[in-house]
Amino acid sequence: MNPTVQQLTDWDKRYVWHAFTQMACYEPLIIESAEGCELIDIEGRLLLDGVSSMWCNVHGHCHPAINAAITEQLNNVAHVTNLGCSNSTAIRLAKRLADLTPGDLNHSFFCSDGASALEVALKLAFQYWHQCDSPQPKKTSYIGFEDAYHGDTIGTISVGGIDQFNAVFKPLMFPVKRLPIPDRRVPAEASACAHHLRLLEETLQQHHETIAAVVIEPLVLGAAGMIVQPAGYLKGVRELTQKYNVLMIADEVAVGLGRTGKMFACEHEEVIPDILCLGKGLSGGYLPMSAAIATTEIWNAYLGDFGEAKQLCHGHTFGGNPLGAAASLATLDLFETEQTLAQLPAKISRISEHLTKLKEHPHVGDVRQCGMIAAVELVRDKASGEHFLWTDRHGHQVCQFALNHGVWIRPLGDVLVIMPPLSVSLDQIDKLCEVIAAGIHHVTQAKDLT
Ligand SMILES: *Cc1c(COP(=O)(O)O)cnc(C)c1O
């Protein structure tokens, strides 16, 4: 007999340990199915997927083309190891990514999660300096950014900068030089870009001999609250890494695959990193699939006779899994057949129209947007930018309101995230933003009256 809704709810609270969730006060939302941009929960409620199921869905749920590609692959073989062995689907994906990525980012190391792709990138950069033409084995450290997010493994929290998540793990983390990133909520906006590039240059001047790589989320710091970098910053970072002979790792796990309006965020600034990491949307958000894509310069440093032992000793059991690769190829095909990127400008401007209106609200301190990524930041006091008490969970309350009005979104503290699948319709954007506006009004008005 199938379990009842009540049983599933009870078991979910008792037996499933959810990510980033206080299980003592967890209230289950149980999804049974989905179609397009809508999720359907166990009680049959239709919910607009306002955050692409944690920023990863691209062309909508249950897309017939992606489903068919996975099914076809399933009927051939579900899994093949990539340790000294291959499968035709992963090979085709690697070729496709080599053609699609800028420059000579031609060599894909496949993993399963974003964090594992970042771990590979960190190791690739580290070992590169031992094996490149003029080895610099003292390059053993990294430069990262305050509030950056690259995943939750020990290596990725070391280069990440969200102290609120990671303070307890400090003793496990390796030291990283951490710099602030320009944030336009901070005054002196106009000079921010130059100022922060100067900070980076000072650090590189002093420490470049010990720095293997700079690790950056291009254009937008996601988990930090969708902090958008000023134009020219990414390009400036790239120029400085080249000037000081340091590698650049671009973490496009969140911003890659069309999110910013172009296929890769780096393309906005004509930047070609040394290693580009993809995840989340790579498989359309269907299956675990990620990649660390390296340039030929890095690839070459790992080539040699067997006895030289220059290979990267790293692997994940399901890296390059053919089901994930099939979903990824179908996802890339859909960018062409559905002309996904060509449809985005209209959707992006529709979102900005809504943001312009939302910005007027007395409890909206800032609105931010980069392509199909948008955020609305709630504040207690608009003039001073003073925030609400984080424990009052205003962001969460707005999301609860939205849930009761057919929209599923997840906040980052008091920052509301608007990040629907790229296939979202203009009507759905209207609904998403109107419900958020009503939610903000509802939650903050209640506050003002008390
Ligand atoms: C989500 C995310 C990661 C981690 O990916 P997982 O698949 O959750 O391990 C890394 N970097 C960025 C920028 C992300 O948004």
Coordinates of C-alpha atoms and ligand atoms in Angstrom, one line a residue:
M1 CA 0.0 0.0 0.0
N2 CA 1.2 3.5 -0.8
P3 CA 2.0 5.7 2.2
T4 CA -0.6 8.5 2.9
V5 CA 0.2 12.2 2.7
Q6 CA 0.4 12.3 6.5
Q7 CA 2.8 9.4 6.6
L8 CA 5.1 10.9 4.0
T9 CA 5.0 14.2 5.9
D10 CA 5.9 12.5 9.1
W11 CA 8.6 10.4 7.6
D12 CA 10.1 13.4 5.8
K13 CA 10.5 15.2 9.1
R14 CA 11.9 12.1 10.8
Y15 CA 14.0 10.2 8.3
V16 CA 15.2 12.7 5.7
W17 CA 18.0 15.1 6.7
H18 CA 17.4 18.2 4.5
A19 CA 20.2 20.5 3.3
F20 CA 20.6 23.8 5.1
T21 CA 17.5 23.1 7.1
Q22 CA 16.7 23.3 10.8
M23 CA 14.9 20.0 11.0
A24 CA 13.3 20.9 14.3
C25 CA 11.1 23.4 12.6
Y26 CA 11.0 22.0 9.1
E27 CA 7.6 22.0 7.3
P28 CA 7.6 19.7 4.3
L29 CA 6.8 20.7 0.8
I30 CA 6.5 17.4 -1.1
I31 CA 6.6 17.6 -4.9
E32 CA 5.1 14.7 -6.8
S33 CA 5.5 15.9 -10.4
A34 CA 6.2 18.9 -12.6
E35 CA 5.6 20.2 -16.0
G36 CA 7.2 23.2 -17.7
C37 CA 7.7 25.9 -15.1
E38 CA 5.2 24.4 -12.7
L39 CA 5.6 22.0 -9.8
I40 CA 2.8 19.9 -8.5
D41 CA 2.8 19.0 -4.9
I42 CA 1.5 15.9 -3.2
E43 CA -1.9 17.5 -2.6
G44 CA -2.2 18.6 -6.3
R45 CA -1.3 22.2 -5.7
L46 CA 0.2 23.9 -8.8
L47 CA 3.3 26.0 -8.0
L48 CA 5.3 28.2 -10.3
D49 CA 8.9 27.3 -9.9
G50 CA 10.3 30.8 -9.3
V51 CA 13.9 29.7 -8.5
S52 CA 14.4 26.9 -11.1
S53 CA 14.5 24.3 -8.4
M54 CA 17.6 25.9 -6.8
W55 CA 18.9 27.7 -9.9
C56 CA 19.3 24.7 -12.1
N57 CA 16.3 24.1 -14.3
V58 CA 16.7 25.7 -17.8
H59 CA 14.1 24.6 -20.3
G60 CA 11.4 23.6 -17.8
H61 CA 10.5 20.3 -16.1
C62 CA 9.6 17.1 -17.8
H63 CA 10.6 18.5 -21.2
P64 CA 9.8 15.8 -23.8
A65 CA 13.1 16.2 -25.6
I66 CA 15.2 15.8 -22.4
N67 CA 13.0 13.0 -21.1
A68 CA 13.4 11.2 -24.4
A69 CA 17.2 11.6 -24.5
I70 CA 17.5 10.2 -21.0
T71 CA 15.2 7.3 -21.8
E72 CA 17.0 6.5 -25.0
Q73 CA 20.3 6.4 -23.1
L74 CA 18.8 4.3 -20.3
N75 CA 17.9 1.7 -22.8
N76 CA 21.5 1.6 -23.9
V77 CA 23.5 1.8 -20.7
A78 CA 22.9 3.7 -17.4
H79 CA 26.5 4.0 -16.2
V80 CA 30.0 3.6 -17.5
T81 CA 33.1 4.5 -15.4
N82 CA 35.3 7.2 -16.7
L83 CA 38.5 5.8 -15.1
G84 CA 40.4 4.8 -18.2
C85 CA 37.1 4.0 -20.0
S86 CA 34.6 6.0 -21.9
N87 CA 31.1 6.2 -23.4
S88 CA 30.0 7.8 -26.6
T89 CA 27.5 10.2 -24.9
A90 CA 30.1 11.8 -22.6
I91 CA 32.6 12.1 -25.5
R92 CA 30.0 13.9 -27.6
L93 CA 29.3 16.3 -24.7
A94 CA 33.0 17.0 -24.2
K95 CA 33.3 17.9 -27.9
R96 CA 30.2 20.0 -27.8
L97 CA 31.5 21.9 -24.8
A98 CA 34.9 22.5 -26.4
D99 CA 33.1 24.0 -29.4
L100 CA 30.8 26.1 -27.3
T101 CA 33.2 27.6 -24.7
P102 CA 35.4 30.5 -25.7
G103 CA 39.1 30.2 -26.5
D104 CA 40.8 26.9 -26.1
L105 CA 38.8 25.7 -23.0
N106 CA 38.8 22.3 -24.7
H107 CA 39.2 19.7 -22.0
S108 CA 36.3 18.7 -19.8
F109 CA 36.9 16.8 -16.5
F110 CA 33.4 15.6 -15.7
C111 CA 32.1 15.4 -12.1
S112 CA 28.6 15.2 -10.6
D113 CA 28.1 18.3 -8.5
G114 CA 29.2 21.9 -8.7
A115 CA 31.4 21.5 -5.6
S116 CA 33.2 18.5 -7.0
A117 CA 33.9 20.4 -10.3
L118 CA 35.4 23.2 -8.1
E119 CA 37.5 20.8 -6.1
V120 CA 38.9 19.5 -9.4
A121 CA 39.6 23.0 -10.6
L122 CA 41.5 23.8 -7.4
K123 CA 43.6 20.6 -7.7
L124 CA 44.2 21.1 -11.4
A125 CA 45.5 24.6 -10.8
F126 CA 47.7 23.5 -7.8
Q127 CA 49.3 20.6 -9.6
Y128 CA 49.7 22.6 -12.8
W129 CA 52.3 24.8 -11.1
H130 CA 54.4 21.7 -10.3
Q131 CA 54.3 20.4 -13.8
C132 CA 54.2 23.4 -16.2
D133 CA 57.1 24.4 -18.4
S134 CA 58.6 26.7 -15.7
P135 CA 57.4 25.1 -12.5
Q136 CA 56.6 27.2 -9.5
P137 CA 55.9 24.8 -6.7
K138 CA 55.6 27.7 -4.1
K139 CA 52.3 28.6 -5.7
T140 CA 50.2 26.7 -3.2
S141 CA 47.5 29.2 -2.1
Y142 CA 44.5 30.9 -3.6
I143 CA 42.7 34.2 -3.7
G144 CA 39.0 34.1 -3.0
F145 CA 36.3 36.7 -2.2
E146 CA 34.3 37.6 0.8
D147 CA 30.8 36.1 0.7
A148 CA 31.7 34.0 -2.3
Y149 CA 30.1 30.6 -2.6
H150 CA 31.6 27.6 -4.4
G151 CA 30.0 24.6 -2.6
D152 CA 30.0 22.9 0.8
T153 CA 33.0 20.6 0.7
I154 CA 36.1 21.4 2.7
G155 CA 38.0 22.7 -0.3
T156 CA 35.2 24.8 -1.6
I157 CA 34.3 26.3 1.8
S158 CA 38.0 27.2 2.1
V159 CA 37.9 29.3 -1.0
G160 CA 34.4 30.5 -0.3
G161 CA 33.7 33.3 2.1
I162 CA 30.3 32.9 3.7
D163 CA 31.3 32.9 7.4
Q164 CA 27.8 32.4 8.6
F165 CA 27.8 28.9 7.1
N166 CA 31.4 27.9 7.8
A167 CA 32.6 29.4 11.1
V168 CA 32.4 26.1 12.9
F169 CA 34.6 24.4 10.3
K170 CA 37.4 27.0 10.4
P171 CA 40.0 24.5 11.8
L172 CA 39.5 22.2 8.9
M173 CA 39.8 24.9 6.2
F174 CA 43.1 25.8 4.4
P175 CA 44.1 29.4 4.5
V176 CA 43.1 31.6 1.5
K177 CA 43.7 35.3 0.8
R178 CA 40.2 36.8 0.8
L179 CA 39.3 40.1 -0.7
P180 CA 36.1 42.1 -0.7
I181 CA 34.2 42.3 -4.0
P182 CA 32.6 45.5 -5.3
D183 CA 29.1 45.8 -3.9
R184 CA 27.0 48.7 -5.2
R185 CA 25.0 48.8 -1.9
V186 CA 28.2 50.3 -0.5
P187 CA 28.7 54.1 -1.2
A188 CA 31.2 55.3 -3.8
E189 CA 29.7 53.1 -6.4
A190 CA 31.5 55.0 -9.2
S191 CA 34.9 54.3 -8.0
A192 CA 34.2 50.8 -6.7
C193 CA 35.5 48.9 -9.7
A194 CA 38.9 50.7 -9.8
H195 CA 39.2 50.6 -6.0
H196 CA 38.7 46.8 -5.8
L197 CA 41.0 46.1 -8.7
R198 CA 43.6 48.1 -6.9
L199 CA 43.1 45.9 -3.8
L200 CA 43.5 42.8 -5.9
E201 CA 46.6 44.2 -7.6
E202 CA 48.2 45.1 -4.2
T203 CA 47.6 41.5 -3.0
L204 CA 49.0 40.0 -6.2
Q205 CA 52.0 42.3 -6.2
Q206 CA 52.9 41.1 -2.7
H207 CA 51.9 37.4 -2.9
H208 CA 51.8 36.3 -6.5
E209 CA 54.7 33.9 -6.0
T210 CA 52.6 31.9 -3.6
I211 CA 49.2 32.1 -5.4
A212 CA 48.1 29.3 -7.7
A213 CA 44.7 30.8 -8.7
V214 CA 42.1 33.4 -8.2
V215 CA 38.6 31.8 -7.8
I216 CA 35.6 33.9 -8.7
E217 CA 31.9 33.8 -9.5
P218 CA 31.8 35.9 -12.7
L219 CA 29.3 38.8 -12.7
V220 CA 27.1 37.7 -9.8
L221 CA 27.8 36.4 -6.3
G222 CA 24.9 34.1 -6.0
A223 CA 24.5 32.7 -2.5
A224 CA 25.8 36.0 -1.1
G225 CA 22.4 37.5 -2.2
M226 CA 22.9 38.1 -6.0
I227 CA 25.5 40.8 -5.6
V228 CA 26.1 42.1 -9.1
Q229 CA 29.7 43.2 -10.0
P230 CA 30.2 46.5 -11.9
A231 CA 31.1 46.4 -15.6
G232 CA 34.8 46.0 -16.2
Y233 CA 35.5 44.2 -12.9
L234 CA 35.7 40.7 -14.3
K235 CA 37.9 41.8 -17.2
G236 CA 40.1 43.7 -14.8
V237 CA 40.5 40.6 -12.6
R238 CA 41.5 38.6 -15.7
E239 CA 44.1 41.2 -16.8
L240 CA 45.6 41.2 -13.3
T241 CA 45.8 37.4 -13.1
Q242 CA 47.6 37.4 -16.5
K243 CA 49.9 40.2 -15.4
Y244 CA 51.0 38.4 -12.3
N245 CA 51.1 34.8 -13.7
V246 CA 48.2 33.4 -11.6
L247 CA 45.5 31.2 -12.9
M248 CA 41.8 32.2 -13.0
I249 CA 39.1 29.7 -12.1
A250 CA 35.6 31.0 -13.2
D251 CA 32.8 29.3 -11.2
E252 CA 29.9 29.4 -13.6
V253 CA 28.0 26.7 -11.8
A254 CA 25.1 29.2 -11.2
V255 CA 25.6 31.8 -13.9
G256 CA 26.5 29.5 -16.8
L257 CA 24.1 28.1 -19.4
G258 CA 22.3 31.2 -20.5
R259 CA 21.4 32.6 -17.0
T260 CA 23.0 36.0 -17.7
G261 CA 21.6 36.3 -21.2
K262 CA 24.7 34.8 -22.8
M263 CA 25.7 31.2 -22.8
F264 CA 28.6 31.9 -20.3
A265 CA 28.9 34.9 -18.0
C266 CA 32.5 35.4 -18.9
E267 CA 31.5 36.2 -22.5
H268 CA 29.9 39.5 -21.3
E269 CA 33.5 40.8 -20.6
E270 CA 35.3 38.8 -23.3
V271 CA 37.1 36.9 -20.6
I272 CA 38.6 33.5 -21.1
P273 CA 39.5 31.9 -17.8
D274 CA 42.0 29.1 -17.4
I275 CA 39.4 26.8 -15.9
L276 CA 35.6 27.2 -16.3
C277 CA 33.3 25.2 -14.0
L278 CA 29.8 24.3 -15.0
G279 CA 27.1 22.4 -13.0
K280 CA 23.5 23.1 -12.1
G281 CA 22.0 23.9 -15.5
L282 CA 24.4 21.8 -17.5
S283 CA 22.0 18.8 -17.5
G284 CA 19.1 21.2 -17.7
G285 CA 18.8 20.7 -14.0
Y286 CA 17.8 17.0 -14.5
L287 CA 20.7 14.9 -13.3
P288 CA 23.9 15.4 -11.4
M289 CA 26.4 16.6 -14.0
S290 CA 29.2 19.1 -13.7
A291 CA 32.5 19.8 -15.5
A292 CA 35.8 21.6 -14.9
I293 CA 36.9 22.7 -18.3
A294 CA 40.6 23.5 -18.7
T295 CA 42.6 25.2 -21.4
T296 CA 45.1 23.3 -23.6
E297 CA 47.9 25.0 -21.7
I298 CA 46.8 23.3 -18.5
W299 CA 46.0 20.0 -20.3
N300 CA 49.5 19.9 -21.8
A301 CA 51.1 20.2 -18.3
Y302 CA 49.6 16.9 -17.4
L303 CA 50.9 15.0 -20.4
G304 CA 54.0 12.9 -20.1
D305 CA 55.4 9.3 -20.0
F306 CA 53.6 6.9 -17.8
G307 CA 56.6 6.9 -15.4
E308 CA 56.5 10.7 -14.9
A309 CA 53.2 10.2 -13.0
K310 CA 51.8 13.6 -14.2
Q311 CA 48.1 12.5 -14.3
L312 CA 45.5 14.1 -12.0
C313 CA 44.8 11.5 -9.3
H314 CA 41.2 12.4 -8.8
G315 CA 37.9 10.9 -9.9
H316 CA 34.2 10.6 -8.9
T317 CA 32.4 7.3 -9.5
F318 CA 29.6 8.9 -11.4
G319 CA 31.7 11.6 -13.2
G320 CA 30.8 11.6 -16.9
N321 CA 27.7 9.5 -16.3
P322 CA 26.0 8.8 -19.7
L323 CA 22.5 9.6 -18.4
G324 CA 23.7 13.0 -17.2
A325 CA 25.6 13.5 -20.4
A326 CA 22.5 12.6 -22.5
A327 CA 20.4 15.2 -20.5
S328 CA 23.2 17.7 -21.1
L329 CA 23.4 17.2 -24.8
A330 CA 19.6 17.5 -25.1
T331 CA 19.8 20.7 -23.0
L332 CA 22.4 22.2 -25.4
D333 CA 20.3 21.1 -28.4
L334 CA 17.3 22.9 -27.0
F335 CA 19.2 26.1 -26.8
E336 CA 19.3 25.9 -30.6
T337 CA 15.9 24.4 -31.4
E338 CA 14.0 26.6 -29.0
Q339 CA 16.2 29.7 -29.7
T340 CA 16.4 30.1 -26.0
L341 CA 19.0 32.9 -25.9
A342 CA 17.1 34.9 -28.6
Q343 CA 13.9 34.8 -26.4
L344 CA 15.7 36.2 -23.3
P345 CA 15.9 39.9 -23.9
A346 CA 12.1 40.3 -23.8
K347 CA 11.9 38.3 -20.5
I348 CA 14.8 40.1 -19.0
S349 CA 13.2 43.5 -19.7
R350 CA 9.9 42.3 -18.3
I351 CA 11.6 41.3 -15.1
S352 CA 13.3 44.8 -14.9
E353 CA 9.9 46.5 -15.4
H354 CA 8.7 44.7 -12.3
L355 CA 11.8 45.4 -10.4
T356 CA 11.5 49.2 -11.1
K357 CA 8.0 49.1 -9.5
L358 CA 9.2 46.9 -6.6
K359 CA 12.0 49.4 -5.9
E360 CA 9.4 52.0 -4.9
H361 CA 8.2 49.9 -1.9
P362 CA 9.2 51.5 1.4
H363 CA 10.7 48.2 2.6
V364 CA 12.6 47.4 -0.5
G365 CA 16.2 48.6 0.0
D366 CA 17.6 47.4 -3.3
V367 CA 16.7 45.5 -6.4
R368 CA 19.4 43.8 -8.5
Q369 CA 19.4 42.0 -11.8
C370 CA 21.8 40.3 -14.2
G371 CA 19.9 38.7 -17.1
M372 CA 17.5 36.1 -15.7
I373 CA 18.9 36.5 -12.2
A374 CA 17.1 39.0 -10.0
A375 CA 16.9 39.8 -6.3
V376 CA 14.8 42.1 -4.1
E377 CA 16.3 43.0 -0.8
L378 CA 14.0 43.8 2.1
V379 CA 15.1 46.5 4.7
R380 CA 13.6 47.8 7.8
D381 CA 14.5 51.4 7.0
K382 CA 14.9 52.5 3.4
A383 CA 16.8 55.6 4.1
S384 CA 19.5 54.1 6.2
G385 CA 19.4 50.6 4.6
E386 CA 19.0 49.1 8.1
H387 CA 18.0 45.4 7.9
F388 CA 15.3 43.6 9.8
L389 CA 16.4 41.2 12.5
W390 CA 17.5 38.1 10.6
T391 CA 15.7 35.9 13.1
D392 CA 12.4 37.5 12.2
R393 CA 12.7 35.8 8.8
H394 CA 10.9 38.4 6.6
G395 CA 12.2 36.8 3.5
H396 CA 10.9 33.4 4.6
Q397 CA 7.5 34.9 5.4
V398 CA 7.2 36.4 1.9
C399 CA 8.0 33.0 0.5
Q400 CA 5.3 31.4 2.7
F401 CA 2.8 34.0 1.4
A402 CA 3.9 33.2 -2.2
L403 CA 3.5 29.5 -1.6
N404 CA -0.1 30.1 -0.6
H405 CA -0.5 32.0 -3.8
G406 CA 0.8 29.4 -6.2
V407 CA 4.5 30.5 -6.4
W408 CA 7.5 28.7 -5.0
I409 CA 10.5 30.8 -4.2
R410 CA 13.4 30.5 -1.7
P411 CA 15.0 33.5 0.0
L412 CA 18.6 34.2 0.9
G413 CA 17.9 35.7 4.3
D414 CA 15.9 38.9 3.5
V415 CA 16.9 38.8 -0.2
L416 CA 14.1 37.4 -2.4
V417 CA 15.4 35.6 -5.4
I418 CA 13.7 35.7 -8.8
M419 CA 15.2 33.1 -11.0
P420 CA 12.7 31.1 -13.0
P421 CA 13.6 28.6 -15.7
L422 CA 14.8 30.3 -19.0
S423 CA 11.7 28.9 -20.7
V424 CA 9.4 30.9 -18.4
S425 CA 6.6 32.9 -20.2
L426 CA 6.0 36.6 -19.9
D427 CA 2.7 35.8 -18.1
Q428 CA 4.5 33.6 -15.7
I429 CA 7.0 36.4 -15.0
D430 CA 4.1 38.8 -14.3
K431 CA 2.5 36.3 -11.9
L432 CA 5.8 35.6 -10.1
C433 CA 6.6 39.3 -9.6
E434 CA 3.1 40.3 -8.7
V435 CA 2.8 37.6 -6.0
I436 CA 6.2 38.7 -4.6
A437 CA 5.0 42.3 -4.5
A438 CA 1.8 41.3 -2.7
G439 CA 3.8 39.2 -0.3
I440 CA 6.2 42.0 0.5
H441 CA 3.2 44.3 1.1
H442 CA 1.5 41.8 3.2
V443 CA 4.4 40.9 5.4
T444 CA 5.8 44.4 5.9
Q445 CA 2.5 46.1 6.4
A446 CA 1.7 43.7 9.2
K447 CA 5.0 44.7 10.7
D448 CA 4.4 48.5 10.4
L449 CA 1.0 48.1 12.2
T450 CA 2.5 46.3 15.2
Ligands
LIG1 C1 25.4 25.8 -6.3 C2 26.8 26.3 -6.5 C3 28.0 25.5 -6.3 C4 27.9 24.1 -5.8 O1 27.2 23.3 -6.6 P1 26.6 21.9 -6.0 O2 26.1 21.1 -7.1 O3 25.5 22.3 -5.0 O4 27.7 21.2 -5.3 C5 29.2 26.1 -6.6 N1 29.3 27.3 -7.1 C6 28.2 28.1 -7.2 C7 28.4 29.5 -7.8 C8 27.0 27.7 -7.0 O5 25.9 28.5 -7.1

